[in-house]
Amino acid sequence: ALDAVAVRYRDAKEIKYTDGISIAYDDFWFNVRPSNTEPLLRITMEAKEKGVLDARLREVMELVETV
């Protein structure tokens, strides 16, 4: 799933692979990482506008759920 995120967001302003994968653009950023205590992925995301947050969160969740 992290590889799919890296491919999908390869045009990001910044990509870091510390503690999962962190992707940054001018108007939002997010981190996807495996949980240390549960068999699931954790997504942390912030955006300058709620509409951007809602749309991007939906997009990332759909991406990791299909992998």
PDB file of C-alpha atoms in Angstrom:
ATOM      1  CA  ALA A   1       0.000   0.000   0.000  1.00  0.00           C
ATOM      2  CA  LEU A   2       2.843   2.423   0.782  1.00  0.00           C
ATOM      3  CA  ASP A   3       4.350   1.769  -2.645  1.00  0.00           C
ATOM      4  CA  ALA A   4       1.012   2.621  -4.282  1.00  0.00           C
ATOM      5  CA  VAL A   5       0.890   5.877  -2.315  1.00  0.00           C
ATOM      6  CA  ALA A   6       4.425   6.745  -3.429  1.00  0.00           C
ATOM      7  CA  VAL A   7       3.545   6.130  -7.082  1.00  0.00           C
ATOM      8  CA  ARG A   8       0.227   8.010  -6.962  1.00  0.00           C
ATOM      9  CA  TYR A   9       1.727  11.085  -5.259  1.00  0.00           C
ATOM     10  CA  ARG A  10       5.153  11.055  -6.937  1.00  0.00           C
ATOM     11  CA  ASP A  11       4.655  14.695  -8.015  1.00  0.00           C
ATOM     12  CA  ALA A  12       4.478  15.875  -4.382  1.00  0.00           C
ATOM     13  CA  LYS A  13       6.485  18.840  -3.187  1.00  0.00           C
ATOM     14  CA  GLU A  14       8.132  16.579  -0.594  1.00  0.00           C
ATOM     15  CA  ILE A  15       8.177  12.832   0.102  1.00  0.00           C
ATOM     16  CA  LYS A  16       9.721  11.325   3.232  1.00  0.00           C
ATOM     17  CA  TYR A  17       9.996   7.650   4.146  1.00  0.00           C
ATOM     18  CA  THR A  18      10.480   8.064   7.894  1.00  0.00           C
ATOM     19  CA  ASP A  19       7.779   6.241   9.895  1.00  0.00           C
ATOM     20  CA  GLY A  20       5.805   5.116   6.847  1.00  0.00           C
ATOM     21  CA  ILE A  21       5.450   7.633   4.034  1.00  0.00           C
ATOM     22  CA  SER A  22       4.782  11.356   4.360  1.00  0.00           C
ATOM     23  CA  ILE A  23       3.599  13.369   1.374  1.00  0.00           C
ATOM     24  CA  ALA A  24       3.477  17.176   1.285  1.00  0.00           C
ATOM     25  CA  TYR A  25       1.902  19.621  -1.152  1.00  0.00           C
ATOM     26  CA  ASP A  26       1.367  23.353  -0.700  1.00  0.00           C
ATOM     27  CA  ASP A  27      -2.216  22.977   0.559  1.00  0.00           C
ATOM     28  CA  PHE A  28      -2.137  19.631   2.403  1.00  0.00           C
ATOM     29  CA  TRP A  29       0.120  16.920   3.809  1.00  0.00           C
ATOM     30  CA  PHE A  30      -0.418  13.386   5.061  1.00  0.00           C
ATOM     31  CA  ASN A  31       1.347  10.386   6.541  1.00  0.00           C
ATOM     32  CA  VAL A  32       0.447   6.725   6.055  1.00  0.00           C
ATOM     33  CA  ARG A  33       2.112   4.177   8.287  1.00  0.00           C
ATOM     34  CA  PRO A  34       1.513   0.686   9.604  1.00  0.00           C
ATOM     35  CA  SER A  35       0.210   0.599  13.166  1.00  0.00           C
ATOM     36  CA  ASN A  36       2.665  -0.732  15.727  1.00  0.00           C
ATOM     37  CA  THR A  37      -0.075  -2.433  17.742  1.00  0.00           C
ATOM     38  CA  GLU A  38      -2.835  -3.377  15.272  1.00  0.00           C
ATOM     39  CA  PRO A  39      -2.995  -4.929  11.787  1.00  0.00           C
ATOM     40  CA  LEU A  40      -3.987  -1.703  10.030  1.00  0.00           C
ATOM     41  CA  LEU A  41      -2.658   1.450   8.393  1.00  0.00           C
ATOM     42  CA  ARG A  42      -2.898   4.809  10.128  1.00  0.00           C
ATOM     43  CA  ILE A  43      -3.493   7.982   8.132  1.00  0.00           C
ATOM     44  CA  THR A  44      -2.749  11.428   9.541  1.00  0.00           C
ATOM     45  CA  MET A  45      -3.666  14.395   7.364  1.00  0.00           C
ATOM     46  CA  GLU A  46      -3.863  18.181   7.552  1.00  0.00           C
ATOM     47  CA  ALA A  47      -5.073  20.681   4.952  1.00  0.00           C
ATOM     48  CA  LYS A  48      -5.596  24.426   4.742  1.00  0.00           C
ATOM     49  CA  GLU A  49      -9.272  23.966   3.771  1.00  0.00           C
ATOM     50  CA  LYS A  50     -11.854  21.427   4.925  1.00  0.00           C
ATOM     51  CA  GLY A  51     -12.957  20.662   1.358  1.00  0.00           C
ATOM     52  CA  VAL A  52      -9.395  19.771   0.393  1.00  0.00           C
ATOM     53  CA  LEU A  53      -9.042  17.625   3.518  1.00  0.00           C
ATOM     54  CA  ASP A  54     -12.262  15.715   2.833  1.00  0.00           C
ATOM     55  CA  ALA A  55     -11.447  15.100  -0.841  1.00  0.00           C
ATOM     56  CA  ARG A  56      -7.832  14.061  -0.282  1.00  0.00           C
ATOM     57  CA  LEU A  57      -8.647  11.840   2.695  1.00  0.00           C
ATOM     58  CA  ARG A  58     -11.280  10.022   0.643  1.00  0.00           C
ATOM     59  CA  GLU A  59      -8.761   9.658  -2.207  1.00  0.00           C
ATOM     60  CA  VAL A  60      -5.997   8.238   0.018  1.00  0.00           C
ATOM     61  CA  MET A  61      -8.365   5.866   1.820  1.00  0.00           C
ATOM     62  CA  GLU A  62      -9.682   4.488  -1.483  1.00  0.00           C
ATOM     63  CA  LEU A  63      -6.117   4.002  -2.710  1.00  0.00           C
ATOM     64  CA  VAL A  64      -4.899   2.048   0.329  1.00  0.00           C
ATOM     65  CA  GLU A  65      -8.112  -0.008   0.541  1.00  0.00           C
ATOM     66  CA  THR A  66      -7.747  -1.267  -3.038  1.00  0.00           C
ATOM     67  CA  VAL A  67      -4.145  -2.431  -2.626  1.00  0.00           C
TER      68      VAL A  67
END
